[in-house]
Coordinates of C-alpha atoms in Angstrom, one line a residue:
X1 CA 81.1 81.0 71.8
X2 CA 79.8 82.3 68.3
X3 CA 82.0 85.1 66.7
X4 CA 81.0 87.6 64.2
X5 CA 81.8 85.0 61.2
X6 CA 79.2 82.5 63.0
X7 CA 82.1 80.4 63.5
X8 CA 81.8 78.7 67.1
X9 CA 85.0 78.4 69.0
X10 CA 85.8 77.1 72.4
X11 CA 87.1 80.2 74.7
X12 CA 88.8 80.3 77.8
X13 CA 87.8 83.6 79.3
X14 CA 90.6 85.4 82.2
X15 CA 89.0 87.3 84.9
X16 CA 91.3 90.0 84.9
X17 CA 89.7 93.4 86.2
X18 CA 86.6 93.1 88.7
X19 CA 84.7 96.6 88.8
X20 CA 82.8 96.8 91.8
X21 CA 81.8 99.4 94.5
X22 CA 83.4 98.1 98.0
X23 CA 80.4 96.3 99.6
X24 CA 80.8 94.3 96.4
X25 CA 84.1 94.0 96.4
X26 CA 84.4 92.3 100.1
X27 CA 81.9 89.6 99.0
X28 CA 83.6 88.9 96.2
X29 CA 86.7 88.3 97.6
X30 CA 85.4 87.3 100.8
X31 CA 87.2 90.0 102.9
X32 CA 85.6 90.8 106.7
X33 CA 83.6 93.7 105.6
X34 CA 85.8 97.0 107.1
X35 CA 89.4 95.2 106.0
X36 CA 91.2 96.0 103.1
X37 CA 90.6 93.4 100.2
X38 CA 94.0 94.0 98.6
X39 CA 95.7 93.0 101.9
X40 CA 95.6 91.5 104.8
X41 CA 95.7 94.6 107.3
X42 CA 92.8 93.8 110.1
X43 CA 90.1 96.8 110.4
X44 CA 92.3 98.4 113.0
X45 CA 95.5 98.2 111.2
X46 CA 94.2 100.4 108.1
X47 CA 96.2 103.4 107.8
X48 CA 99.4 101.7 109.6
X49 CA 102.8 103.3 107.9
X50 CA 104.0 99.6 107.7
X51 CA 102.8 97.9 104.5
X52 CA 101.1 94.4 104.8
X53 CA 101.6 91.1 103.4
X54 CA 99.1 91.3 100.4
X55 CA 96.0 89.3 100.2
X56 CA 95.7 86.6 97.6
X57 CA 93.3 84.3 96.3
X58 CA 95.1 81.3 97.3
X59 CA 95.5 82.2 100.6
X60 CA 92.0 82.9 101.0
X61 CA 91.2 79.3 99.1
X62 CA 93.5 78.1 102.0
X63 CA 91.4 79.3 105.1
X64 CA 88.1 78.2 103.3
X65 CA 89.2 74.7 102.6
X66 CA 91.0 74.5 106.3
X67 CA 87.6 75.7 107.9
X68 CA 85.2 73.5 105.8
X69 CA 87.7 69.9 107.4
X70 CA 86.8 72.0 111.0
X71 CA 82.8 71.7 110.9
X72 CA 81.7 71.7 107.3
X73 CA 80.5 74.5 105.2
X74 CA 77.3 75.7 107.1
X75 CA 78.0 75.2 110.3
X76 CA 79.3 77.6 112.9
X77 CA 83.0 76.2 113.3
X78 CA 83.7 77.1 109.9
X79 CA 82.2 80.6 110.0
X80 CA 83.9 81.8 113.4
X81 CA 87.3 80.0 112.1
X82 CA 87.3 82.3 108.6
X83 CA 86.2 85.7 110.5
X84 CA 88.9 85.3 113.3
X85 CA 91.4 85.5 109.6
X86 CA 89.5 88.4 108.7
X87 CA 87.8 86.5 105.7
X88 CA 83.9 86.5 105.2
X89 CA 82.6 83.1 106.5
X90 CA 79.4 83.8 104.5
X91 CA 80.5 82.5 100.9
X92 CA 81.8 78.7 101.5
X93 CA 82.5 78.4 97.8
X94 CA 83.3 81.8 95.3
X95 CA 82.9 81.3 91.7
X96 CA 86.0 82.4 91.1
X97 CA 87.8 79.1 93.0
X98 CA 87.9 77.3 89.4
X99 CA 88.8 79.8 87.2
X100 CA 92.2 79.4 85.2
X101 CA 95.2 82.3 85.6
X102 CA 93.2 84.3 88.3
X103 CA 93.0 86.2 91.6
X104 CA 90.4 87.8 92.6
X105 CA 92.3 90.4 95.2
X106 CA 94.7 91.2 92.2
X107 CA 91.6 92.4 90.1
X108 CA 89.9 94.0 91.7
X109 CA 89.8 97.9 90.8
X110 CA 89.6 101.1 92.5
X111 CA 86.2 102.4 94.2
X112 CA 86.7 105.9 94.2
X113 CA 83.3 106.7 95.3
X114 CA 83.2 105.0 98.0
X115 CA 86.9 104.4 99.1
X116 CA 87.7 108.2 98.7
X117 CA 85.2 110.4 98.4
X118 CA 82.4 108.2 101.1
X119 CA 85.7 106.7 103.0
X120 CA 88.8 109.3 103.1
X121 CA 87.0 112.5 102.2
X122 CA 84.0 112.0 104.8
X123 CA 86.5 111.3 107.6
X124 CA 88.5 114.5 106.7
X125 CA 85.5 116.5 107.2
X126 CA 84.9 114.8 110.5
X127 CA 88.6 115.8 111.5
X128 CA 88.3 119.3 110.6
X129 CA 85.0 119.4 112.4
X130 CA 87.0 118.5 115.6
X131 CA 89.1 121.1 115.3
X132 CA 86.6 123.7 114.2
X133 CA 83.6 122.7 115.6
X134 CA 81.0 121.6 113.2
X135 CA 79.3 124.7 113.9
X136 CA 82.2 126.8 113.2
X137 CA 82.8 125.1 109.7
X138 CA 79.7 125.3 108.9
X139 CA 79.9 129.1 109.2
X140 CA 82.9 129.3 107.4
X141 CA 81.2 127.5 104.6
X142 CA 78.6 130.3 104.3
X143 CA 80.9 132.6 104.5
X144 CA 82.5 131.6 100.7
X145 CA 80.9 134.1 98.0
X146 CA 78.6 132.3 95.4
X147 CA 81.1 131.1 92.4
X148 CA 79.7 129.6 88.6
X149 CA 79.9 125.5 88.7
X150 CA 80.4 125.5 92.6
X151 CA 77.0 124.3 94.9
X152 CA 76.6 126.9 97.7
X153 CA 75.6 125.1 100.7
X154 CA 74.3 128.2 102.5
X155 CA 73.2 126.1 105.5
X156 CA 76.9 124.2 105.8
X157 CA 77.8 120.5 106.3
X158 CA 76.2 119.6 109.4
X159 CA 72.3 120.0 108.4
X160 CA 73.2 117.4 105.5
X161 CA 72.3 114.2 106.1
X162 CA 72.4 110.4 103.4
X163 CA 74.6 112.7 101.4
X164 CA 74.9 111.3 98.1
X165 CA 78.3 110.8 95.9
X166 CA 77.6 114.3 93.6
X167 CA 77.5 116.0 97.1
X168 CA 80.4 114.8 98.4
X169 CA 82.2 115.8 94.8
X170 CA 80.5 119.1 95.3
X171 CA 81.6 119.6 99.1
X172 CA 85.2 118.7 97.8
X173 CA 85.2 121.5 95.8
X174 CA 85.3 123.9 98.2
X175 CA 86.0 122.4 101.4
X176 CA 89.6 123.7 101.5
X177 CA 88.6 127.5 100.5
X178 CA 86.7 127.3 103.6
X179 CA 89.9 126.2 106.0
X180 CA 92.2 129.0 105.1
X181 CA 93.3 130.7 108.3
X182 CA 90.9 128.6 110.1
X183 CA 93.6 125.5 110.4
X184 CA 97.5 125.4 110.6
X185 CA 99.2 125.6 107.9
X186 CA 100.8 121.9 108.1
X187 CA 97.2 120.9 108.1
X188 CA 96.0 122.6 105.1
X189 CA 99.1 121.1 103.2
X190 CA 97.9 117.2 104.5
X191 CA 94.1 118.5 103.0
X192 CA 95.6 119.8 100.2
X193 CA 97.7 116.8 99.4
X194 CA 94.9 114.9 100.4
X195 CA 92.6 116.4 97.4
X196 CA 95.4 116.3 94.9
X197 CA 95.1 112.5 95.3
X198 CA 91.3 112.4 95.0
X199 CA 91.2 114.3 91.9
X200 CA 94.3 113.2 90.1
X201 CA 93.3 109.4 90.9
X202 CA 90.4 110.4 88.5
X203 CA 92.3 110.8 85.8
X204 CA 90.3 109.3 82.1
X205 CA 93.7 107.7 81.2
X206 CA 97.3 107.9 83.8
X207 CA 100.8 107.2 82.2
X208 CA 104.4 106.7 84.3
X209 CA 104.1 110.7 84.7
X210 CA 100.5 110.9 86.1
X211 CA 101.4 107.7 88.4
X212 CA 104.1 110.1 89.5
X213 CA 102.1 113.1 90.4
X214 CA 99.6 110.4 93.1
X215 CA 103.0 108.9 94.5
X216 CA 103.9 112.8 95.4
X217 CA 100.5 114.1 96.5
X218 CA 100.7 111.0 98.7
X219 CA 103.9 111.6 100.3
X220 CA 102.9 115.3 100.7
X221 CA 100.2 114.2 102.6
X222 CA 101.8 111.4 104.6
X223 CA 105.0 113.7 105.2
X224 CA 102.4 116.6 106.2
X225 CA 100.2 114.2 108.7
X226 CA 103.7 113.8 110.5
X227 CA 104.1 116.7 111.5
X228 CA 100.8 117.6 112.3
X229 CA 101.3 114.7 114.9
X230 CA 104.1 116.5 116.4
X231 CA 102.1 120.2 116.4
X232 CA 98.7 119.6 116.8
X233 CA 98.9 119.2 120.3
X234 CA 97.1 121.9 121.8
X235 CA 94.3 121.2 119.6
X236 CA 94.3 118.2 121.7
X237 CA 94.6 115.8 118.7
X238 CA 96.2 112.7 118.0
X239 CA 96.9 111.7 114.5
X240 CA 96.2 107.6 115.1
X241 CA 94.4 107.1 112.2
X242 CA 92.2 103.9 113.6
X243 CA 90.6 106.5 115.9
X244 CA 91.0 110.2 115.8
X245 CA 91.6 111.0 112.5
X246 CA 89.4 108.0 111.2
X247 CA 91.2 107.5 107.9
X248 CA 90.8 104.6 107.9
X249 CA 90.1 103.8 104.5
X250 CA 93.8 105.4 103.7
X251 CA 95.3 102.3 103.0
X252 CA 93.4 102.6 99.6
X253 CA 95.8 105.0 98.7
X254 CA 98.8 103.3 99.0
X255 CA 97.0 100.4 96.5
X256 CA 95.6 102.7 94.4
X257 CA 98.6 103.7 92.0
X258 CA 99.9 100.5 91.7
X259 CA 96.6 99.0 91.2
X260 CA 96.1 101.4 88.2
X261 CA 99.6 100.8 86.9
X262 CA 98.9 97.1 86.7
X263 CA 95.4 97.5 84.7
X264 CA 97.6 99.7 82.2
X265 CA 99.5 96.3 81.7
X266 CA 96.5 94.1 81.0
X267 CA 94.8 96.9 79.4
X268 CA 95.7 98.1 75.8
X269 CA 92.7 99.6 75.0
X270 CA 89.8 101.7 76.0
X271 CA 87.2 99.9 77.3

């Protein structure tokens, strides 16, 4: 590589951080598309309480190389034989297989447009549209007098339809104005919780203190959802989150803070 001074030195780049939107992020790492690529809970196990063993690139190196010696790299042995271990049969050799001090699953970052805002966020709505009826939400929603910086959607959520990532920020914004003495109180405290996490996970720069304030937002919420699963009964709903609450992208938030507490290590600068 040539530096500034024209000198040309041999360099041994480290993959350290891997920005990608989560589509990306499963090919990369070769993750079944719908797990989580930080660790190794299945599509229906996302959102468990119980934290799983976490996902590494030598592990994944393992199930490659054990279903290539099954029926080659092309063939359909080896495909079936990395899906049924949740990894992608599709990529027989990453680029990152060679590459000195890495894993992958390690560095890869947050999405938070699609984790949160087209994962969590979306699923809230569809919970609170269970309990409301999307029709009553959306006349709740019209119901919230026009404010400066906040999008008015006078015709509510449920004429929307590809909604993009600036109207799902924009629907954030007033989504829990909307819910106040529509919902239980325990439920506006998991939304609110829920919101804290969204927006304080946005933060330009997080120290020790910020890192703090996510941990609590996400205890509030998780401490919140428990009791909703012991009240909510005659709203007829049960608080498993592979199926009725559908967060099933939650388990993003338990990676998130340490995720950004490990780029603050590698990190020293501003990028």
């Amino acid at each position: 590589m040539v530096s500034s001074d024209s000198a040309v030195r041999l360099v041994f780049p480290i993959l350290s951080c891997y920005i990608a939107n989560y589509p990306e992020q499963c090919l990369v790492t070769c993750s079944k598309y719908g797990t989580c690529v930080k660790c190794k809970a299945k599509a229906m196990e996302l959102g468990d309480e119980q934290s799983k063993e976490a996902r590494t690139q030598s592990w994944t190196e393992s199930i490659l190389r054990k279903a290539e010696a099954l029926g080659g790299q092309n063939s359909a042995t080896f495909y079936n034989h990395c899906m049924s271990h949740e990894v992608a049969g599709g990529v027989p050799k990453p680029f990152w297989v060679d590459f000195p001090l890495c894993d992958i699953n390690h560095a890869i970052t947050p999405d938070v447009l699609h984790q949160l805002y087209q994962g969590v966020f979306k699923h809230l709505i569809g919970w609170c549209q269970r309990i409301l009826t999307p029709q009553q939400l959306d006349e709740q929603i019209r119901c919230l007098p026009p404010a400066y910086g906040v999008c008015r959607f006078k015709n509510g959520f449920s004429a929307l339809s590809q909604i993009s990532g600036p109207e799902r920020k924009n629907m954030a914004k007033i989504f829990l104005g909307c819910l106040i003495g529509s919902i239980p109180s325990k439920g506006i405290a998991a939304i609110t919780a829920l919101l804290d996490f969204i927006y304080i996970a946005q933060y330009t720069s997080h120290n020790t203190e910020t890192l703090g304030y996510l941990e609590d937002s996400l205890e509030r919420q998780e401490f919140a959802m428990t009791s909703i699963s012991q009240n909510f009964i005659p709203f007829s709903i049960t608080l498993n989150p592979s199926s009725s609450l559908g967060l099933q992208t939650i388990t993003t938030q338990k990676h998130l803070s340490v995720c950004i507490y490990s780029c603050l290590k590698k990190v020293t600068g501003n990028t």
